[in-house]
Amino acid sequence: MKRVQKGHVTLKCWDLGGQPRFRTMWERYCRGVNAIVFIVDSADRAALPVAKEELQLLLEKPTLDGIPLLVLGNKSDLLDHMSVDELIAALDLKTISHREVSCYGISALEETNLDHVLNWLIARASH
């Protein structure tokens, strides 16, 4: 677990990893959270169908119903990355109901859009 502090808000973050062996644990860590952050490699188009399937399986869990979802397309600094609109389409985000859904392109390397992400999370931390 990592703690991120911004102003008077402390965010607790777990990096659950995307490897198949960790996926069965995702739901356990998502219980009682204010938001679910789902990060994909926006430059790895071949991995998107599996990411879409795993995201749908996660969101079907009754214990996670209504929890806001933030999808982040990492590696927006690479030339061949998918746009936010392409990610929304590839992951069928417009079909998700019963929860707030947002999607941003980010670059962890260049720290692109990380302030927007933190502000989004902080706004949901008080709910």
Coordinates of C-alpha atoms in Angstrom, one line a residue:
M1 CA 0.0 0.0 0.0
K2 CA 1.1 3.5 -0.8
R3 CA -0.2 6.7 0.8
V4 CA -0.5 9.9 -1.3
Q5 CA -1.1 13.1 0.5
K6 CA -2.6 16.2 -1.2
G7 CA -3.8 19.0 1.1
H8 CA -5.8 17.6 3.9
V9 CA -6.6 14.4 2.0
T10 CA -4.6 11.1 2.3
L11 CA -5.3 8.5 -0.4
K12 CA -4.5 4.9 0.3
C13 CA -3.5 3.1 -3.0
W14 CA -2.9 -0.5 -3.7
D15 CA -1.2 -1.6 -6.8
L16 CA -2.9 -5.0 -7.4
G17 CA -1.1 -5.7 -10.7
G18 CA -2.6 -7.0 -13.8
Q19 CA -1.1 -10.4 -13.9
P20 CA -3.6 -13.3 -14.0
R21 CA -2.5 -14.7 -10.6
F22 CA -3.5 -11.4 -8.9
R23 CA -6.9 -10.9 -10.5
T24 CA -8.8 -13.1 -8.1
M25 CA -7.7 -10.7 -5.3
W26 CA -9.0 -7.6 -6.9
E27 CA -12.5 -7.7 -5.4
R28 CA -11.2 -8.1 -1.9
Y29 CA -9.2 -4.9 -2.1
C30 CA -12.0 -3.0 -3.7
R31 CA -14.5 -3.4 -0.9
G32 CA -15.2 -0.2 1.0
V33 CA -13.2 2.0 -1.4
N34 CA -14.3 5.4 -2.7
A35 CA -13.2 4.7 -6.2
I36 CA -11.8 2.0 -8.4
V37 CA -8.8 3.0 -10.6
F38 CA -8.3 0.7 -13.6
I39 CA -5.0 1.4 -15.4
V40 CA -4.3 0.1 -18.9
D41 CA -1.3 0.5 -21.2
S42 CA -2.7 2.7 -23.9
A43 CA 0.1 1.7 -26.3
D44 CA -0.6 -2.0 -26.1
R45 CA -3.7 -2.4 -28.3
A46 CA -3.4 -6.2 -28.2
A47 CA -3.9 -6.3 -24.4
L48 CA -7.2 -4.3 -24.5
P49 CA -9.6 -7.2 -25.1
V50 CA -8.3 -9.0 -22.0
A51 CA -8.4 -5.7 -20.0
K52 CA -12.0 -5.2 -21.1
E53 CA -13.0 -8.7 -20.1
E54 CA -11.4 -8.4 -16.7
L55 CA -12.9 -5.0 -16.0
Q56 CA -16.4 -6.3 -16.8
L57 CA -15.9 -9.3 -14.5
L58 CA -14.8 -6.9 -11.7
L59 CA -17.7 -4.5 -12.2
E60 CA -20.2 -7.4 -12.1
K61 CA -19.3 -8.0 -8.4
P62 CA -22.4 -7.0 -6.3
T63 CA -20.1 -5.7 -3.5
L64 CA -18.6 -3.1 -5.9
D65 CA -21.9 -1.8 -7.3
G66 CA -22.0 2.0 -7.5
I67 CA -18.4 2.6 -6.8
P68 CA -17.0 5.3 -9.2
L69 CA -14.6 4.0 -11.8
L70 CA -11.6 5.9 -13.2
V71 CA -9.9 4.3 -16.2
L72 CA -6.5 5.6 -17.0
G73 CA -4.7 5.0 -20.2
N74 CA -1.0 5.1 -19.3
K75 CA 1.9 5.8 -21.7
S76 CA 0.2 8.7 -23.4
D77 CA 3.8 9.9 -24.1
L78 CA 4.2 7.1 -26.7
L79 CA 3.4 7.9 -30.3
D80 CA 1.2 4.9 -30.9
H81 CA -1.0 5.3 -27.8
M82 CA -4.7 5.1 -28.0
S83 CA -6.7 8.3 -27.4
V84 CA -9.2 8.6 -24.6
D85 CA -12.1 8.1 -27.2
E86 CA -10.4 4.9 -28.5
L87 CA -10.0 3.6 -24.9
I88 CA -13.7 4.4 -24.1
A89 CA -14.7 2.4 -27.2
A90 CA -12.3 -0.5 -26.8
L91 CA -13.4 -1.0 -23.1
D92 CA -17.1 -0.3 -23.8
L93 CA -17.1 2.3 -21.0
K94 CA -20.3 3.9 -22.4
T95 CA -22.2 0.8 -21.6
I96 CA -21.4 0.8 -17.9
S97 CA -24.3 1.9 -15.8
H98 CA -25.0 2.3 -12.1
R99 CA -21.7 4.1 -11.4
E100 CA -19.8 7.2 -12.4
V101 CA -17.2 6.5 -15.1
S102 CA -14.3 8.7 -16.2
C103 CA -11.4 8.1 -18.4
Y104 CA -8.1 10.0 -18.7
G105 CA -4.9 9.6 -20.7
I106 CA -1.8 9.8 -18.5
S107 CA 1.9 9.4 -18.6
A108 CA 3.4 8.1 -15.3
L109 CA 6.8 8.8 -16.9
E110 CA 6.1 12.4 -17.7
E111 CA 3.5 12.9 -14.9
T112 CA 0.9 14.0 -17.5
N113 CA -2.6 14.6 -16.1
L114 CA -1.7 13.3 -12.6
D115 CA -3.0 16.4 -11.0
H116 CA -6.4 15.8 -12.7
V117 CA -6.4 12.3 -11.5
L118 CA -5.6 13.3 -7.9
N119 CA -8.3 16.0 -8.0
W120 CA -10.8 13.4 -9.4
L121 CA -10.0 11.0 -6.6
I122 CA -10.0 13.7 -3.9
A123 CA -13.5 14.8 -5.0
R124 CA -14.7 11.3 -4.4
A125 CA -12.9 10.7 -1.1
S126 CA -15.4 12.8 0.8
H127 CA -18.4 10.6 -0.3

